[in-house]
């Protein structure tokens, strides 16, 4: 079993300030060790989601380490007669990591929606993990750095939803954690629920920062520019975000009024309290003396799409802009491509596949997948160029393309928009015309899913490709992925998709967050079995690509 000591990180990190919250002394992938939930005792009472202080008393959120999870060999794209046992050796082409949907949350904002969580049972509205989202990201980055020392990463990519609610301070926390800056996870008035440094979720701390030798790139997610990932912020939401009055909304899933419904104050987290008590939540009639208030903060302002993209040029890590082109960002265009290795014919195509702000908002908002004419034409042009130049191609998006929607819950709403210039079916058919397209990586659904998009022509298996989804760093199991692409001796490609649990030191805030994330799943009666999935995904290359790679 491979063990890595983060304290022995190499010279590339030697000039960075020491992290305030170092991770555990050993780092593993889920191939070597997994997180296994411990069932709640049968005698335990049902407790409300916001009763954080009672979790340990009644056995909520308890986990233990379990055996590793081996790779499942997937031959879905290969001809029926294919024999993978003939491989004698392989050569690494590319190694990178994906992380997504951290949903960095300004818990004290007047425009979050805790009431959705503790009263209406929607986990994205509230759970105790809201207190520690920056700490989990910091632990994940330190874990990446430790893995990098064992097997170097060519790059990393965030697949979107860095923010929970489009806020400027949420995005700055994300960039600053990766840059290795001082992080003040508090907003509004400065709070210190437990006096002293580094002993509560509000204290300023030093983030470790991503190893400076790893370039990282960014994808735009729906939460990054839509309020709660669903609605373009209107004047009421924008004014509420920078004001002191807690937002007044109805249940968008039942009222049919979208963001125009009123009747309930959505609440906020009281950053003065040890467990982040919920305040200012409930029916308007419960507040006869007027709307509940919190300290205002101008840094909570909602970012327009172009403002969000442009913020990535204010960074100390590479590359500047993290993939976005400055002139394109200024007009809100979030697509770009890059070639991660100068000596390898591989091209990564990053596509903003979120809905336009101008799309009509139905009762469930604008949180679906979509491409307008400009983005679709740009994508086709990039694919055409990559194919003509004999380059293997990877597409990175936030919202999956072609993944089977779930039958219930919020994921049942995560489909392609009717306002897209191309249907999802037509888009997949177009992608099937590029034999050099081998992989799509996506986030959004908080699932570790792998989908085989098989060739429509059995005689040309090279027209098939894989889609790999990465689960959320916010909700259990709080994981990111590594993706390694190798060329096999029989001229096929294998893609190794591996889940990684951030290494946490016992008792740390990232450790507490894992407990809260699991407890939330248990209280909301969501599936808590281990949802990791490691796979070796085999791809057939075209004869032309086989010939080109034979030189490497």
Coordinates of C-alpha atoms in Angstrom, one line a residue:
X1 CA 0.0 0.0 0.0
X2 CA 1.5 3.3 -1.0
X3 CA 1.9 5.8 1.8
X4 CA 2.8 9.5 1.2
X5 CA 4.0 11.8 4.0
X6 CA 2.7 15.4 3.3
X7 CA 5.3 16.7 5.7
X8 CA 8.0 15.6 3.1
X9 CA 6.6 17.8 0.3
X10 CA 9.4 18.8 -2.1
X11 CA 11.1 22.0 -3.0
X12 CA 8.2 23.4 -5.0
X13 CA 6.3 24.0 -1.8
X14 CA 9.2 25.1 0.4
X15 CA 8.7 28.8 0.0
X16 CA 4.9 28.7 0.9
X17 CA 3.8 29.6 4.4
X18 CA 3.0 26.7 6.7
X19 CA -0.7 25.7 6.5
X20 CA -2.6 26.5 9.7
X21 CA -4.6 23.2 9.4
X22 CA -2.2 20.5 8.1
X23 CA -3.8 17.3 6.8
X24 CA -3.2 13.8 8.1
X25 CA 0.2 12.3 8.0
X26 CA -0.7 9.6 5.3
X27 CA -2.5 10.1 2.0
X28 CA -4.4 7.4 0.2
X29 CA -6.7 7.1 -2.8
X30 CA -9.8 5.0 -2.5
X31 CA -8.0 2.2 -4.4
X32 CA -6.1 1.7 -1.1
X33 CA -8.6 2.8 1.6
X34 CA -12.2 3.9 1.7
X35 CA -14.5 5.8 4.1
X36 CA -17.2 3.5 5.4
X37 CA -20.3 4.9 7.2
X38 CA -21.2 3.3 10.5
X39 CA -25.0 2.8 10.7
X40 CA -26.9 4.9 13.3
X41 CA -27.7 2.9 16.4
X42 CA -31.2 1.5 16.3
X43 CA -31.9 3.2 19.6
X44 CA -31.0 6.7 18.4
X45 CA -33.8 9.2 18.2
X46 CA -34.4 11.2 15.0
X47 CA -32.8 14.6 15.5
X48 CA -33.2 17.8 13.5
X49 CA -30.5 18.6 10.9
X50 CA -29.5 21.7 12.8
X51 CA -28.9 19.9 16.1
X52 CA -25.1 19.6 15.4
X53 CA -24.2 19.4 19.1
X54 CA -26.2 16.1 19.4
X55 CA -24.7 14.3 16.4
X56 CA -22.0 12.5 18.4
X57 CA -24.3 11.8 21.4
X58 CA -26.6 9.7 19.2
X59 CA -24.1 8.2 16.8
X60 CA -24.8 10.3 13.7
X61 CA -22.0 10.9 11.2
X62 CA -19.7 8.1 12.5
X63 CA -17.4 6.6 9.9
X64 CA -14.4 4.2 9.8
X65 CA -11.8 3.2 7.3
X66 CA -12.5 0.2 5.1
X67 CA -10.8 -1.8 2.4
X68 CA -9.7 -0.3 -0.9
X69 CA -11.9 -0.3 -4.0
X70 CA -10.4 -1.9 -7.0
X71 CA -10.7 -0.6 -10.5
X72 CA -13.6 -2.1 -12.5
X73 CA -12.4 -2.8 -16.0
X74 CA -14.9 -1.4 -18.5
X75 CA -14.9 -2.6 -22.1
X76 CA -18.2 -1.1 -23.1
X77 CA -16.8 0.7 -26.1
X78 CA -14.8 -2.2 -27.4
X79 CA -15.7 -4.8 -30.0
X80 CA -17.2 -8.0 -28.7
X81 CA -14.2 -10.0 -29.6
X82 CA -11.7 -7.7 -27.9
X83 CA -9.2 -9.4 -25.5
X84 CA -7.6 -7.0 -23.0
X85 CA -5.4 -9.6 -21.5
X86 CA -2.9 -9.2 -24.4
X87 CA -1.5 -6.0 -22.9
X88 CA 2.1 -6.3 -21.8
X89 CA 2.9 -2.8 -20.9
X90 CA 1.6 0.8 -21.0
X91 CA 2.9 4.3 -21.2
X92 CA 1.5 7.3 -19.4
X93 CA 0.2 10.1 -21.6
X94 CA -1.5 12.4 -19.1
X95 CA -2.3 12.7 -15.4
X96 CA -4.6 15.3 -13.9
X97 CA -7.1 15.9 -11.2
X98 CA -10.7 17.1 -11.2
X99 CA -12.6 18.7 -8.4
X100 CA -16.1 20.2 -8.5
X101 CA -19.1 21.5 -6.6
X102 CA -17.3 22.7 -3.4
X103 CA -20.1 25.3 -3.1
X104 CA -18.0 27.7 -0.9
X105 CA -20.7 29.2 1.2
X106 CA -21.0 32.5 2.9
X107 CA -23.0 31.0 5.8
X108 CA -23.8 34.5 7.3
X109 CA -25.3 35.9 4.1
X110 CA -28.8 37.2 4.2
X111 CA -29.5 35.5 0.9
X112 CA -28.7 31.8 1.7
X113 CA -31.6 29.5 2.3
X114 CA -31.2 27.4 5.5
X115 CA -35.0 27.2 5.9
X116 CA -35.0 24.9 2.8
X117 CA -32.8 22.5 4.7
X118 CA -34.1 22.3 8.2
X119 CA -37.8 22.8 7.4
X120 CA -38.3 21.4 3.8
X121 CA -35.6 18.7 3.8
X122 CA -33.4 20.0 1.0
X123 CA -29.8 19.2 1.8
X124 CA -28.4 21.9 -0.5
X125 CA -30.3 24.5 1.5
X126 CA -28.7 23.7 4.9
X127 CA -26.4 21.2 6.6
X128 CA -23.6 21.7 9.1
X129 CA -21.0 21.5 6.4
X130 CA -21.8 25.1 5.6
X131 CA -19.5 26.1 8.5
X132 CA -16.4 24.4 7.0
X133 CA -16.5 24.6 3.2
X134 CA -13.2 26.6 2.9
X135 CA -11.5 24.2 5.3
X136 CA -12.5 21.1 3.2
X137 CA -11.1 22.8 0.1
X138 CA -7.9 23.5 1.9
X139 CA -7.6 19.9 2.9
X140 CA -8.3 18.7 -0.6
X141 CA -5.6 20.9 -2.0
X142 CA -3.1 19.6 0.5
X143 CA -4.0 16.1 -0.5
X144 CA -3.5 17.0 -4.2
X145 CA 0.0 18.3 -3.3
X146 CA 0.9 15.1 -1.5
X147 CA -0.2 12.9 -4.4
X148 CA 1.7 15.1 -6.8
X149 CA 4.9 14.2 -5.0
X150 CA 4.3 10.5 -5.8
X151 CA 3.0 10.8 -9.3
X152 CA 3.1 14.3 -10.8
X153 CA 0.0 16.0 -12.1
X154 CA 0.1 17.7 -15.5
X155 CA -2.7 20.0 -14.5
X156 CA -5.8 20.2 -12.4
X157 CA -9.3 21.5 -13.3
X158 CA -12.2 22.7 -11.2
X159 CA -15.5 21.7 -13.0
X160 CA -17.5 24.6 -11.6
X161 CA -19.8 25.6 -8.7
X162 CA -16.9 27.1 -6.8
X163 CA -19.5 29.4 -5.2
X164 CA -22.9 28.6 -3.7
X165 CA -24.6 31.8 -4.4
X166 CA -22.7 33.9 -7.0
X167 CA -21.1 36.0 -4.3
X168 CA -17.8 37.9 -4.8
X169 CA -16.5 36.8 -1.3
X170 CA -17.3 33.1 -2.1
X171 CA -15.2 33.3 -5.3
X172 CA -12.4 35.1 -3.6
X173 CA -12.2 32.3 -1.0
X174 CA -11.9 29.7 -3.7
X175 CA -9.1 31.5 -5.6
X176 CA -7.3 32.5 -2.4
X177 CA -7.3 28.9 -1.0
X178 CA -5.7 27.7 -4.2
X179 CA -3.3 30.7 -4.2
X180 CA -2.3 29.9 -0.6
X181 CA -3.5 33.2 1.0
X182 CA -4.8 34.1 4.4
X183 CA -8.4 33.1 4.6
X184 CA -11.0 34.9 6.7
X185 CA -14.1 32.7 6.4
X186 CA -16.2 35.2 8.2
X187 CA -18.5 37.9 6.7
X188 CA -20.4 40.9 8.0
X189 CA -19.2 41.6 11.6
X190 CA -16.1 39.8 12.7
X191 CA -17.1 37.0 15.0
X192 CA -15.1 34.7 17.3
X193 CA -17.4 32.2 19.0
X194 CA -14.6 30.6 20.9
X195 CA -12.0 33.2 21.9
X196 CA -8.5 32.6 20.6
X197 CA -6.9 31.7 17.2
X198 CA -7.5 28.6 15.1
X199 CA -10.1 27.1 17.4
X200 CA -13.4 27.8 15.6
X201 CA -14.8 27.9 12.1
X202 CA -14.7 31.8 12.0
X203 CA -11.0 32.2 12.6
X204 CA -8.6 33.5 10.0
X205 CA -6.1 30.9 8.8
X206 CA -3.3 30.3 6.4
X207 CA -4.3 28.1 3.4
X208 CA -1.6 25.8 2.1
X209 CA -2.1 26.7 -1.6
X210 CA -1.8 24.4 -4.6
X211 CA 1.8 23.3 -5.5
X212 CA 3.0 26.1 -7.8
X213 CA 4.3 23.6 -10.3
X214 CA 0.7 22.4 -11.1
X215 CA -1.3 24.7 -13.5
X216 CA -5.0 24.7 -12.8
X217 CA -8.0 25.6 -15.0
X218 CA -11.6 26.5 -14.4
X219 CA -15.0 25.7 -15.7
X220 CA -18.1 27.9 -15.1
X221 CA -20.9 26.3 -13.1
X222 CA -24.6 27.3 -12.7
X223 CA -24.1 28.3 -9.0
X224 CA -21.3 30.6 -10.1
X225 CA -23.6 33.0 -11.8
X226 CA -27.2 32.1 -10.8
X227 CA -28.7 32.6 -7.4
X228 CA -28.8 29.2 -5.7
X229 CA -27.7 27.8 -9.1
X230 CA -31.2 28.4 -10.6
X231 CA -32.2 32.0 -11.1
X232 CA -30.4 35.0 -12.6
X233 CA -30.4 37.4 -9.6
X234 CA -33.0 40.1 -9.9
X235 CA -32.8 43.5 -8.2
X236 CA -34.4 42.2 -5.0
X237 CA -31.8 39.4 -4.7
X238 CA -28.9 41.7 -5.5
X239 CA -30.0 44.3 -3.0
X240 CA -30.6 41.7 -0.3
X241 CA -27.1 40.2 -0.8
X242 CA -25.4 43.5 0.1
X243 CA -28.0 44.6 2.6
X244 CA -28.9 43.6 6.2
X245 CA -32.4 42.1 5.8
X246 CA -32.8 38.3 5.5
X247 CA -34.4 37.3 2.2
X248 CA -38.1 36.6 2.0
X249 CA -39.0 33.8 -0.3
X250 CA -41.6 31.0 -0.8
X251 CA -40.8 27.4 -1.7
X252 CA -39.8 27.5 -5.3
X253 CA -40.5 23.8 -5.7
X254 CA -44.1 24.0 -4.7
X255 CA -45.3 27.6 -5.1
X256 CA -44.9 27.9 -8.9
X257 CA -43.9 31.5 -8.4
X258 CA -40.1 31.0 -8.8
X259 CA -38.2 33.8 -7.0
X260 CA -41.3 36.1 -7.0
X261 CA -43.0 34.1 -4.2
X262 CA -42.9 35.5 -0.6
X263 CA -44.0 34.3 2.8
X264 CA -40.9 32.9 4.6
X265 CA -37.7 34.4 5.9
X266 CA -35.0 32.0 4.8
X267 CA -32.7 32.5 7.7
X268 CA -28.9 32.8 8.2
X269 CA -26.2 31.3 10.3
X270 CA -25.3 33.1 13.5
X271 CA -21.5 33.3 13.3
X272 CA -21.3 34.3 17.0
X273 CA -22.3 30.8 18.1
X274 CA -20.2 27.7 18.4
X275 CA -22.4 25.5 16.2
X276 CA -23.6 28.2 13.8
X277 CA -27.2 28.4 15.1
X278 CA -29.8 29.3 12.5
X279 CA -31.5 32.7 13.1
X280 CA -34.2 34.7 11.3
X281 CA -35.9 31.7 9.7
X282 CA -39.6 31.0 9.5
X283 CA -43.0 32.3 8.3
X284 CA -43.2 36.1 8.0
X285 CA -46.1 36.0 10.6
X286 CA -43.6 34.8 13.2
X287 CA -41.8 38.2 13.0
X288 CA -44.3 40.8 14.1
X289 CA -41.6 43.3 14.9
X290 CA -40.2 43.3 11.4
X291 CA -37.8 41.4 9.1
X292 CA -34.8 39.8 10.8
X293 CA -31.5 41.5 10.2
X294 CA -27.8 40.5 10.0
X295 CA -24.7 42.7 9.6
X296 CA -24.3 43.8 5.9
X297 CA -21.2 43.2 3.8
X298 CA -20.6 44.8 0.4
X299 CA -18.3 41.9 -0.5
X300 CA -21.3 39.7 -0.8
X301 CA -22.3 41.3 -4.0
X302 CA -23.5 39.0 -6.8
X303 CA -21.2 38.7 -9.7
X304 CA -22.3 38.9 -13.3
X305 CA -21.0 36.2 -15.6
X306 CA -18.3 38.4 -17.1
X307 CA -17.3 39.6 -13.6
X308 CA -17.0 36.1 -12.3
X309 CA -14.8 35.1 -15.3
X310 CA -12.6 38.1 -15.0
X311 CA -11.9 37.5 -11.3
X312 CA -9.5 34.6 -12.3
X313 CA -7.0 37.1 -13.5
X314 CA -6.4 38.3 -9.9
X315 CA -4.3 35.3 -8.9
X316 CA -0.8 34.3 -8.0
X317 CA -0.9 30.8 -9.5
X318 CA -0.6 29.7 -13.1
X319 CA -1.8 30.2 -15.7
X320 CA -3.1 33.8 -15.4
X321 CA -6.9 33.6 -15.9
X322 CA -6.8 29.9 -15.3
X323 CA -7.7 29.2 -19.0
X324 CA -10.1 32.1 -19.6
X325 CA -9.2 34.6 -22.3
X326 CA -9.3 38.1 -21.0
X327 CA -11.2 39.7 -23.8
X328 CA -13.7 36.8 -24.0
X329 CA -14.1 36.9 -20.2
X330 CA -15.0 40.6 -20.4
X331 CA -17.9 39.8 -22.6
X332 CA -19.0 36.7 -20.6
X333 CA -17.7 34.0 -22.9
X334 CA -16.4 31.2 -20.8
X335 CA -15.0 28.7 -23.4
X336 CA -11.4 28.0 -24.2
X337 CA -9.0 25.2 -25.1
X338 CA -5.5 24.2 -24.1
X339 CA -2.9 21.6 -24.7
X340 CA -1.5 20.4 -21.3
X341 CA 1.8 18.8 -22.7
X342 CA 3.8 20.3 -25.5
X343 CA 5.2 16.9 -26.4
X344 CA 1.9 15.0 -26.4
X345 CA -1.0 15.4 -29.0
X346 CA -3.8 16.0 -26.5
X347 CA -6.2 18.8 -26.4
X348 CA -8.6 19.8 -23.6
X349 CA -11.7 21.7 -24.7
X350 CA -13.5 23.6 -21.9
X351 CA -17.1 24.5 -22.6
X352 CA -19.5 26.7 -20.6
X353 CA -22.7 24.6 -20.9
X354 CA -24.8 26.5 -18.4
X355 CA -27.9 28.4 -19.5
X356 CA -27.9 32.0 -20.6
X357 CA -29.1 34.6 -18.2
X358 CA -31.6 35.7 -20.9
X359 CA -33.3 32.3 -21.1
X360 CA -36.9 32.5 -19.7
X361 CA -37.0 31.3 -16.1
X362 CA -39.5 28.6 -15.4
X363 CA -40.6 27.8 -11.9
X364 CA -37.4 25.8 -11.4
X365 CA -35.1 28.4 -12.9
X366 CA -32.2 28.2 -15.3
X367 CA -30.1 25.4 -13.8
X368 CA -30.1 23.1 -16.8
X369 CA -27.5 22.3 -19.5
X370 CA -27.4 24.4 -22.6
X371 CA -25.4 25.7 -25.5
X372 CA -26.3 28.8 -27.5
X373 CA -25.4 29.3 -31.1
X374 CA -22.0 30.9 -30.4
X375 CA -20.8 28.3 -28.0
X376 CA -22.0 25.4 -30.1
X377 CA -20.3 26.8 -33.2
X378 CA -17.1 27.4 -31.2
X379 CA -17.2 23.8 -29.9
X380 CA -17.6 22.3 -33.3
X381 CA -14.8 24.4 -34.7
X382 CA -12.4 23.3 -31.8
X383 CA -13.4 19.6 -32.4
X384 CA -12.8 20.0 -36.1
X385 CA -9.3 21.5 -35.6
X386 CA -8.4 18.9 -33.0
X387 CA -9.4 16.1 -35.3
X388 CA -7.6 17.6 -38.3
X389 CA -4.4 17.9 -36.2
X390 CA -4.6 14.3 -35.0
X391 CA -5.0 15.2 -31.4
X392 CA -6.8 13.2 -28.7
X393 CA -9.5 15.3 -27.3
X394 CA -11.1 15.7 -23.8
X395 CA -14.1 18.0 -23.2
X396 CA -14.6 19.6 -19.8
X397 CA -18.0 20.8 -18.8
X398 CA -20.0 21.5 -15.7
X399 CA -23.3 19.9 -16.6
X400 CA -23.0 16.3 -17.9
X401 CA -24.0 15.5 -21.5
X402 CA -25.8 12.3 -22.1
X403 CA -25.9 11.0 -18.5
X404 CA -29.0 9.2 -17.5
X405 CA -31.1 11.5 -15.3
X406 CA -32.2 10.1 -11.9
X407 CA -35.9 9.4 -11.4
X408 CA -36.5 11.6 -8.4
X409 CA -35.0 14.4 -6.3
X410 CA -33.2 17.5 -7.6
X411 CA -31.1 15.4 -10.0
X412 CA -34.3 14.6 -11.9
X413 CA -34.4 18.2 -12.9
X414 CA -30.8 18.2 -14.2
X415 CA -31.5 17.8 -17.9
X416 CA -30.8 19.8 -21.1
X417 CA -32.6 23.1 -21.6
X418 CA -35.4 23.4 -24.2
X419 CA -33.8 26.8 -25.1
X420 CA -30.5 25.3 -26.2
X421 CA -29.7 25.8 -29.9
X422 CA -29.0 22.0 -30.2
X423 CA -30.8 19.2 -28.4
X424 CA -28.8 16.9 -26.2
X425 CA -29.5 14.0 -28.6
X426 CA -28.2 16.0 -31.6
X427 CA -25.2 17.1 -29.7
X428 CA -24.2 13.6 -28.8
X429 CA -24.7 12.5 -32.4
X430 CA -22.3 15.3 -33.5
X431 CA -19.8 14.3 -30.9
X432 CA -19.9 10.7 -32.2
X433 CA -18.4 12.0 -35.5
X434 CA -15.0 12.6 -33.9
X435 CA -13.0 9.5 -33.4
X436 CA -10.3 11.3 -31.4
X437 CA -12.8 12.4 -28.7
X438 CA -12.1 10.0 -25.8
X439 CA -13.5 11.6 -22.7
X440 CA -15.9 14.1 -21.2
X441 CA -15.4 15.2 -17.6
X442 CA -18.3 16.8 -15.7
X443 CA -19.6 17.8 -12.3
X444 CA -23.0 19.2 -11.3
X445 CA -24.9 16.2 -10.1
X446 CA -22.6 15.4 -7.1
X447 CA -22.3 11.8 -8.3
X448 CA -19.3 9.5 -9.1
X449 CA -20.9 8.2 -12.3
X450 CA -19.3 6.8 -15.4
X451 CA -21.3 6.6 -18.7
X452 CA -20.2 4.8 -21.9
X453 CA -21.5 6.7 -25.0
X454 CA -21.0 3.9 -27.5
X455 CA -20.3 4.3 -31.1
X456 CA -23.5 4.4 -33.3
X457 CA -21.5 2.2 -35.8
X458 CA -20.4 -1.2 -34.6
X459 CA -17.8 -1.3 -37.3
X460 CA -16.2 1.9 -35.9
X461 CA -15.8 1.5 -32.2
X462 CA -13.4 4.5 -32.1
X463 CA -16.4 6.8 -32.4
X464 CA -17.4 6.0 -28.8
X465 CA -16.2 7.9 -25.8
X466 CA -16.6 8.0 -22.0
X467 CA -18.1 10.5 -19.6
X468 CA -16.7 10.7 -16.1
X469 CA -18.6 12.6 -13.4
X470 CA -16.9 13.8 -10.2
X471 CA -18.8 14.0 -6.9
X472 CA -19.1 17.2 -4.8
X473 CA -16.5 18.3 -2.3
X474 CA -19.3 19.7 -0.2
X475 CA -21.6 16.7 0.4
X476 CA -20.7 13.2 1.4
X477 CA -18.5 11.5 0.3
X478 CA -16.7 14.8 -0.3
X479 CA -14.3 13.5 -2.9
X480 CA -12.2 14.6 -5.9
X481 CA -10.8 12.5 -8.8
X482 CA -7.5 11.7 -10.4
X483 CA -7.6 10.8 -14.1
X484 CA -4.6 9.1 -15.6
X485 CA -4.6 8.3 -19.4
X486 CA -2.2 5.6 -20.6
X487 CA -1.4 4.1 -24.0
X488 CA -1.5 0.3 -24.0
X489 CA 0.9 -2.0 -25.9
X490 CA -2.0 -3.1 -28.1
X491 CA -2.6 0.5 -29.2
X492 CA -5.7 1.0 -27.1
X493 CA -6.1 3.8 -24.5
X494 CA -7.0 3.1 -20.8
X495 CA -8.4 5.9 -18.7
X496 CA -8.0 5.3 -14.9
X497 CA -10.6 7.3 -13.0
X498 CA -9.8 7.2 -9.2
X499 CA -11.7 8.8 -6.3
X500 CA -9.8 10.4 -3.5
X501 CA -11.0 11.3 0.0
X502 CA -9.2 14.4 1.3
X503 CA -6.8 13.4 4.0
X504 CA -8.0 14.9 7.3
X505 CA -6.3 15.1 10.7
X506 CA -8.5 13.7 13.5
X507 CA -10.4 16.5 15.1
X508 CA -9.7 19.1 12.4
X509 CA -12.4 21.2 10.9
X510 CA -12.2 19.1 7.7
X511 CA -12.7 16.0 9.8
X512 CA -15.7 17.6 11.5
X513 CA -17.1 18.5 8.1
X514 CA -17.0 14.9 7.0
X515 CA -19.0 13.9 10.1
X516 CA -21.6 16.6 9.4
X517 CA -21.8 15.7 5.7
X518 CA -22.5 12.0 6.5
X519 CA -24.9 12.9 9.3
X520 CA -26.9 15.1 6.9
X521 CA -27.3 12.2 4.5
X522 CA -28.5 10.0 7.4
X523 CA -30.9 12.6 8.7
X524 CA -32.4 13.3 5.3
X525 CA -32.5 9.5 4.6
X526 CA -30.3 9.7 1.5
X527 CA -28.2 6.7 0.5
X528 CA -25.1 6.5 2.6
X529 CA -23.4 3.4 1.2
X530 CA -20.0 4.0 -0.2
X531 CA -20.5 5.8 -3.5
X532 CA -16.9 5.8 -4.7
X533 CA -16.3 4.3 -8.1
X534 CA -12.9 3.5 -9.6
X535 CA -12.7 2.3 -13.1
X536 CA -10.3 1.5 -16.0
X537 CA -12.1 2.7 -19.1
X538 CA -10.7 1.3 -22.3
X539 CA -10.9 3.2 -25.6
X540 CA -10.4 2.1 -29.2
X541 CA -8.2 4.4 -31.2
X542 CA -8.6 5.1 -34.9
X543 CA -5.9 3.6 -37.2
X544 CA -4.6 7.1 -37.8
X545 CA -4.2 7.9 -34.1
X546 CA -2.6 4.5 -33.4
X547 CA 0.0 5.3 -36.0
X548 CA 0.7 8.7 -34.6
X549 CA 1.0 7.5 -31.0
X550 CA 3.3 4.7 -32.0
X551 CA 6.0 7.2 -32.2
X552 CA 5.8 8.0 -28.5

